[in-house]
Amino acid sequence: MKPFTQQVIAIIKNIPEGGVMTYGQIAALAGSSRGARQVVRILHSMSASYGLPWHRVVNAKGEIAITDDESRFKQILYLTSENISVDDQGRIDLAKYQYWPVSNL
């Protein structure tokens, strides 16, 4: 496994309940400021096998990026169960809920 992938997995695993991070934020912390799409790929292919809290990752606008209705509903359900407010358009207030790790993992 590549170091970037390992870093992404470690960062996502450490997003605490009640917080969210963006794809780009995770990519930058993992060492590739232009790697947001790689973060998407890693989440898609490795969430189940690594037990990643995929629902805590949103786009740069604080929006749920998933278009599949069932998965989108699950993400909203999981976020609201962690007391994260999601509006009718699937947006989260990043100023309130965005998590910033104290240090790079």
mmCIF file with all atom_site columns, C-alpha atoms in Angstrom:
data_model
loop_
_atom_site.group_PDB
_atom_site.id
_atom_site.type_symbol
_atom_site.label_atom_id
_atom_site.label_alt_id
_atom_site.label_comp_id
_atom_site.label_asym_id
_atom_site.label_entity_id
_atom_site.label_seq_id
_atom_site.pdbx_PDB_ins_code
_atom_site.Cartn_x
_atom_site.Cartn_y
_atom_site.Cartn_z
_atom_site.occupancy
_atom_site.B_iso_or_equiv
_atom_site.pdbx_formal_charge
_atom_site.auth_seq_id
_atom_site.auth_comp_id
_atom_site.auth_asym_id
_atom_site.auth_atom_id
_atom_site.pdbx_PDB_model_num
ATOM 1   C CA . MET A 1 1   ? 0.000   0.000  0.000  1.00 0.00 ? 1   MET A CA 1
ATOM 2   C CA . LYS A 1 2   ? 1.308   3.447  -0.912 1.00 0.00 ? 2   LYS A CA 1
ATOM 3   C CA . PRO A 1 3   ? 2.190   5.917  1.862  1.00 0.00 ? 3   PRO A CA 1
ATOM 4   C CA . PHE A 1 4   ? -0.480  8.367  0.654  1.00 0.00 ? 4   PHE A CA 1
ATOM 5   C CA . THR A 1 5   ? -3.158  5.676  0.948  1.00 0.00 ? 5   THR A CA 1
ATOM 6   C CA . GLN A 1 6   ? -1.925  4.718  4.411  1.00 0.00 ? 6   GLN A CA 1
ATOM 7   C CA . GLN A 1 7   ? -2.056  8.361  5.518  1.00 0.00 ? 7   GLN A CA 1
ATOM 8   C CA . VAL A 1 8   ? -5.564  8.838  4.120  1.00 0.00 ? 8   VAL A CA 1
ATOM 9   C CA . ILE A 1 9   ? -6.822  5.757  5.950  1.00 0.00 ? 9   ILE A CA 1
ATOM 10  C CA . ALA A 1 10  ? -5.208  6.897  9.213  1.00 0.00 ? 10  ALA A CA 1
ATOM 11  C CA . ILE A 1 11  ? -6.660  10.408 8.915  1.00 0.00 ? 11  ILE A CA 1
ATOM 12  C CA . ILE A 1 12  ? -10.176 9.181  8.158  1.00 0.00 ? 12  ILE A CA 1
ATOM 13  C CA . LYS A 1 13  ? -10.080 6.645  10.983 1.00 0.00 ? 13  LYS A CA 1
ATOM 14  C CA . ASN A 1 14  ? -9.293  9.472  13.377 1.00 0.00 ? 14  ASN A CA 1
ATOM 15  C CA . ILE A 1 15  ? -12.146 11.803 12.462 1.00 0.00 ? 15  ILE A CA 1
ATOM 16  C CA . PRO A 1 16  ? -14.056 11.958 15.733 1.00 0.00 ? 16  PRO A CA 1
ATOM 17  C CA . GLU A 1 17  ? -17.764 11.456 16.130 1.00 0.00 ? 17  GLU A CA 1
ATOM 18  C CA . GLY A 1 18  ? -19.518 14.770 15.597 1.00 0.00 ? 18  GLY A CA 1
ATOM 19  C CA . GLY A 1 19  ? -16.896 16.074 13.160 1.00 0.00 ? 19  GLY A CA 1
ATOM 20  C CA . VAL A 1 20  ? -16.432 16.081 9.405  1.00 0.00 ? 20  VAL A CA 1
ATOM 21  C CA . MET A 1 21  ? -13.511 16.627 7.070  1.00 0.00 ? 21  MET A CA 1
ATOM 22  C CA . THR A 1 22  ? -13.392 17.420 3.368  1.00 0.00 ? 22  THR A CA 1
ATOM 23  C CA . TYR A 1 23  ? -11.854 15.270 0.655  1.00 0.00 ? 23  TYR A CA 1
ATOM 24  C CA . GLY A 1 24  ? -9.344  18.016 -0.153 1.00 0.00 ? 24  GLY A CA 1
ATOM 25  C CA . GLN A 1 25  ? -8.471  18.610 3.486  1.00 0.00 ? 25  GLN A CA 1
ATOM 26  C CA . ILE A 1 26  ? -7.692  14.912 3.944  1.00 0.00 ? 26  ILE A CA 1
ATOM 27  C CA . ALA A 1 27  ? -5.630  14.833 0.745  1.00 0.00 ? 27  ALA A CA 1
ATOM 28  C CA . ALA A 1 28  ? -3.584  17.859 1.827  1.00 0.00 ? 28  ALA A CA 1
ATOM 29  C CA . LEU A 1 29  ? -2.926  16.409 5.277  1.00 0.00 ? 29  LEU A CA 1
ATOM 30  C CA . ALA A 1 30  ? -1.856  13.143 3.635  1.00 0.00 ? 30  ALA A CA 1
ATOM 31  C CA . GLY A 1 31  ? 0.671   15.011 1.491  1.00 0.00 ? 31  GLY A CA 1
ATOM 32  C CA . SER A 1 32  ? -1.113  15.663 -1.813 1.00 0.00 ? 32  SER A CA 1
ATOM 33  C CA . SER A 1 33  ? -3.035  18.921 -1.943 1.00 0.00 ? 33  SER A CA 1
ATOM 34  C CA . ARG A 1 34  ? -4.438  17.917 -5.336 1.00 0.00 ? 34  ARG A CA 1
ATOM 35  C CA . GLY A 1 35  ? -5.427  14.388 -4.317 1.00 0.00 ? 35  GLY A CA 1
ATOM 36  C CA . ALA A 1 36  ? -9.099  14.849 -3.374 1.00 0.00 ? 36  ALA A CA 1
ATOM 37  C CA . ARG A 1 37  ? -10.221 12.424 -6.073 1.00 0.00 ? 37  ARG A CA 1
ATOM 38  C CA . GLN A 1 38  ? -7.805  9.826  -4.755 1.00 0.00 ? 38  GLN A CA 1
ATOM 39  C CA . VAL A 1 39  ? -9.445  10.221 -1.343 1.00 0.00 ? 39  VAL A CA 1
ATOM 40  C CA . VAL A 1 40  ? -12.807 9.526  -3.002 1.00 0.00 ? 40  VAL A CA 1
ATOM 41  C CA . ARG A 1 41  ? -11.370 6.380  -4.609 1.00 0.00 ? 41  ARG A CA 1
ATOM 42  C CA . ILE A 1 42  ? -9.870  5.187  -1.323 1.00 0.00 ? 42  ILE A CA 1
ATOM 43  C CA . LEU A 1 43  ? -13.159 5.746  0.510  1.00 0.00 ? 43  LEU A CA 1
ATOM 44  C CA . HIS A 1 44  ? -15.096 3.914  -2.174 1.00 0.00 ? 44  HIS A CA 1
ATOM 45  C CA . SER A 1 45  ? -12.800 0.914  -2.333 1.00 0.00 ? 45  SER A CA 1
ATOM 46  C CA . MET A 1 46  ? -11.560 0.579  1.249  1.00 0.00 ? 46  MET A CA 1
ATOM 47  C CA . SER A 1 47  ? -14.245 1.859  3.658  1.00 0.00 ? 47  SER A CA 1
ATOM 48  C CA . ALA A 1 48  ? -15.721 -1.539 4.402  1.00 0.00 ? 48  ALA A CA 1
ATOM 49  C CA . SER A 1 49  ? -12.466 -3.466 4.714  1.00 0.00 ? 49  SER A CA 1
ATOM 50  C CA . TYR A 1 50  ? -10.842 -0.837 6.963  1.00 0.00 ? 50  TYR A CA 1
ATOM 51  C CA . GLY A 1 51  ? -13.946 0.177  8.925  1.00 0.00 ? 51  GLY A CA 1
ATOM 52  C CA . LEU A 1 52  ? -13.651 3.809  7.827  1.00 0.00 ? 52  LEU A CA 1
ATOM 53  C CA . PRO A 1 53  ? -16.244 6.337  9.022  1.00 0.00 ? 53  PRO A CA 1
ATOM 54  C CA . TRP A 1 54  ? -16.954 7.321  5.399  1.00 0.00 ? 54  TRP A CA 1
ATOM 55  C CA . HIS A 1 55  ? -20.000 9.314  6.405  1.00 0.00 ? 55  HIS A CA 1
ATOM 56  C CA . ARG A 1 56  ? -17.783 11.959 8.044  1.00 0.00 ? 56  ARG A CA 1
ATOM 57  C CA . VAL A 1 57  ? -16.243 13.027 4.735  1.00 0.00 ? 57  VAL A CA 1
ATOM 58  C CA . VAL A 1 58  ? -17.916 15.733 2.627  1.00 0.00 ? 58  VAL A CA 1
ATOM 59  C CA . ASN A 1 59  ? -16.963 18.000 -0.257 1.00 0.00 ? 59  ASN A CA 1
ATOM 60  C CA . ALA A 1 60  ? -15.292 21.402 0.057  1.00 0.00 ? 60  ALA A CA 1
ATOM 61  C CA . LYS A 1 61  ? -18.661 23.174 0.220  1.00 0.00 ? 61  LYS A CA 1
ATOM 62  C CA . GLY A 1 62  ? -19.771 21.014 3.141  1.00 0.00 ? 62  GLY A CA 1
ATOM 63  C CA . GLU A 1 63  ? -22.127 19.089 0.897  1.00 0.00 ? 63  GLU A CA 1
ATOM 64  C CA . ILE A 1 64  ? -22.831 15.400 0.767  1.00 0.00 ? 64  ILE A CA 1
ATOM 65  C CA . ALA A 1 65  ? -21.383 14.420 -2.586 1.00 0.00 ? 65  ALA A CA 1
ATOM 66  C CA . ILE A 1 66  ? -22.988 10.992 -2.859 1.00 0.00 ? 66  ILE A CA 1
ATOM 67  C CA . THR A 1 67  ? -25.746 10.900 -5.458 1.00 0.00 ? 67  THR A CA 1
ATOM 68  C CA . ASP A 1 68  ? -27.047 7.370  -4.852 1.00 0.00 ? 68  ASP A CA 1
ATOM 69  C CA . ASP A 1 69  ? -30.282 7.895  -2.875 1.00 0.00 ? 69  ASP A CA 1
ATOM 70  C CA . GLU A 1 70  ? -29.793 5.013  -0.454 1.00 0.00 ? 70  GLU A CA 1
ATOM 71  C CA . SER A 1 71  ? -26.167 5.882  0.395  1.00 0.00 ? 71  SER A CA 1
ATOM 72  C CA . ARG A 1 72  ? -27.020 9.589  0.647  1.00 0.00 ? 72  ARG A CA 1
ATOM 73  C CA . PHE A 1 73  ? -29.842 8.782  3.081  1.00 0.00 ? 73  PHE A CA 1
ATOM 74  C CA . LYS A 1 74  ? -27.486 6.599  5.144  1.00 0.00 ? 74  LYS A CA 1
ATOM 75  C CA . GLN A 1 75  ? -24.893 9.372  5.311  1.00 0.00 ? 75  GLN A CA 1
ATOM 76  C CA . ILE A 1 76  ? -27.480 11.888 6.488  1.00 0.00 ? 76  ILE A CA 1
ATOM 77  C CA . LEU A 1 77  ? -28.810 9.388  9.026  1.00 0.00 ? 77  LEU A CA 1
ATOM 78  C CA . TYR A 1 78  ? -25.331 8.628  10.389 1.00 0.00 ? 78  TYR A CA 1
ATOM 79  C CA . LEU A 1 79  ? -24.364 12.310 10.594 1.00 0.00 ? 79  LEU A CA 1
ATOM 80  C CA . THR A 1 80  ? -27.562 13.352 12.345 1.00 0.00 ? 80  THR A CA 1
ATOM 81  C CA . SER A 1 81  ? -27.147 10.462 14.804 1.00 0.00 ? 81  SER A CA 1
ATOM 82  C CA . GLU A 1 82  ? -23.833 12.140 15.745 1.00 0.00 ? 82  GLU A CA 1
ATOM 83  C CA . ASN A 1 83  ? -25.651 15.470 16.282 1.00 0.00 ? 83  ASN A CA 1
ATOM 84  C CA . ILE A 1 84  ? -24.356 16.985 13.035 1.00 0.00 ? 84  ILE A CA 1
ATOM 85  C CA . SER A 1 85  ? -27.028 19.165 11.426 1.00 0.00 ? 85  SER A CA 1
ATOM 86  C CA . VAL A 1 86  ? -27.638 18.510 7.740  1.00 0.00 ? 86  VAL A CA 1
ATOM 87  C CA . ASP A 1 87  ? -29.931 20.905 5.866  1.00 0.00 ? 87  ASP A CA 1
ATOM 88  C CA . ASP A 1 88  ? -32.494 19.957 3.215  1.00 0.00 ? 88  ASP A CA 1
ATOM 89  C CA . GLN A 1 89  ? -29.887 20.246 0.448  1.00 0.00 ? 89  GLN A CA 1
ATOM 90  C CA . GLY A 1 90  ? -27.469 17.892 2.228  1.00 0.00 ? 90  GLY A CA 1
ATOM 91  C CA . ARG A 1 91  ? -25.145 20.630 3.479  1.00 0.00 ? 91  ARG A CA 1
ATOM 92  C CA . ILE A 1 92  ? -23.208 20.749 6.720  1.00 0.00 ? 92  ILE A CA 1
ATOM 93  C CA . ASP A 1 93  ? -21.954 23.953 8.342  1.00 0.00 ? 93  ASP A CA 1
ATOM 94  C CA . LEU A 1 94  ? -18.178 23.488 8.065  1.00 0.00 ? 94  LEU A CA 1
ATOM 95  C CA . ALA A 1 95  ? -17.526 26.423 10.383 1.00 0.00 ? 95  ALA A CA 1
ATOM 96  C CA . LYS A 1 96  ? -19.298 24.473 13.116 1.00 0.00 ? 96  LYS A CA 1
ATOM 97  C CA . TYR A 1 97  ? -18.491 20.819 12.368 1.00 0.00 ? 97  TYR A CA 1
ATOM 98  C CA . GLN A 1 98  ? -15.223 20.678 10.424 1.00 0.00 ? 98  GLN A CA 1
ATOM 99  C CA . TYR A 1 99  ? -12.551 18.774 12.315 1.00 0.00 ? 99  TYR A CA 1
ATOM 100 C CA . TRP A 1 100 ? -8.945  19.959 12.208 1.00 0.00 ? 100 TRP A CA 1
ATOM 101 C CA . PRO A 1 101 ? -6.433  17.481 13.667 1.00 0.00 ? 101 PRO A CA 1
ATOM 102 C CA . VAL A 1 102 ? -3.895  19.002 16.017 1.00 0.00 ? 102 VAL A CA 1
ATOM 103 C CA . SER A 1 103 ? -1.051  17.461 14.042 1.00 0.00 ? 103 SER A CA 1
ATOM 104 C CA . ASN A 1 104 ? -0.487  15.539 10.849 1.00 0.00 ? 104 ASN A CA 1
ATOM 105 C CA . LEU A 1 105 ? -0.734  11.796 11.524 1.00 0.00 ? 105 LEU A CA 1
#
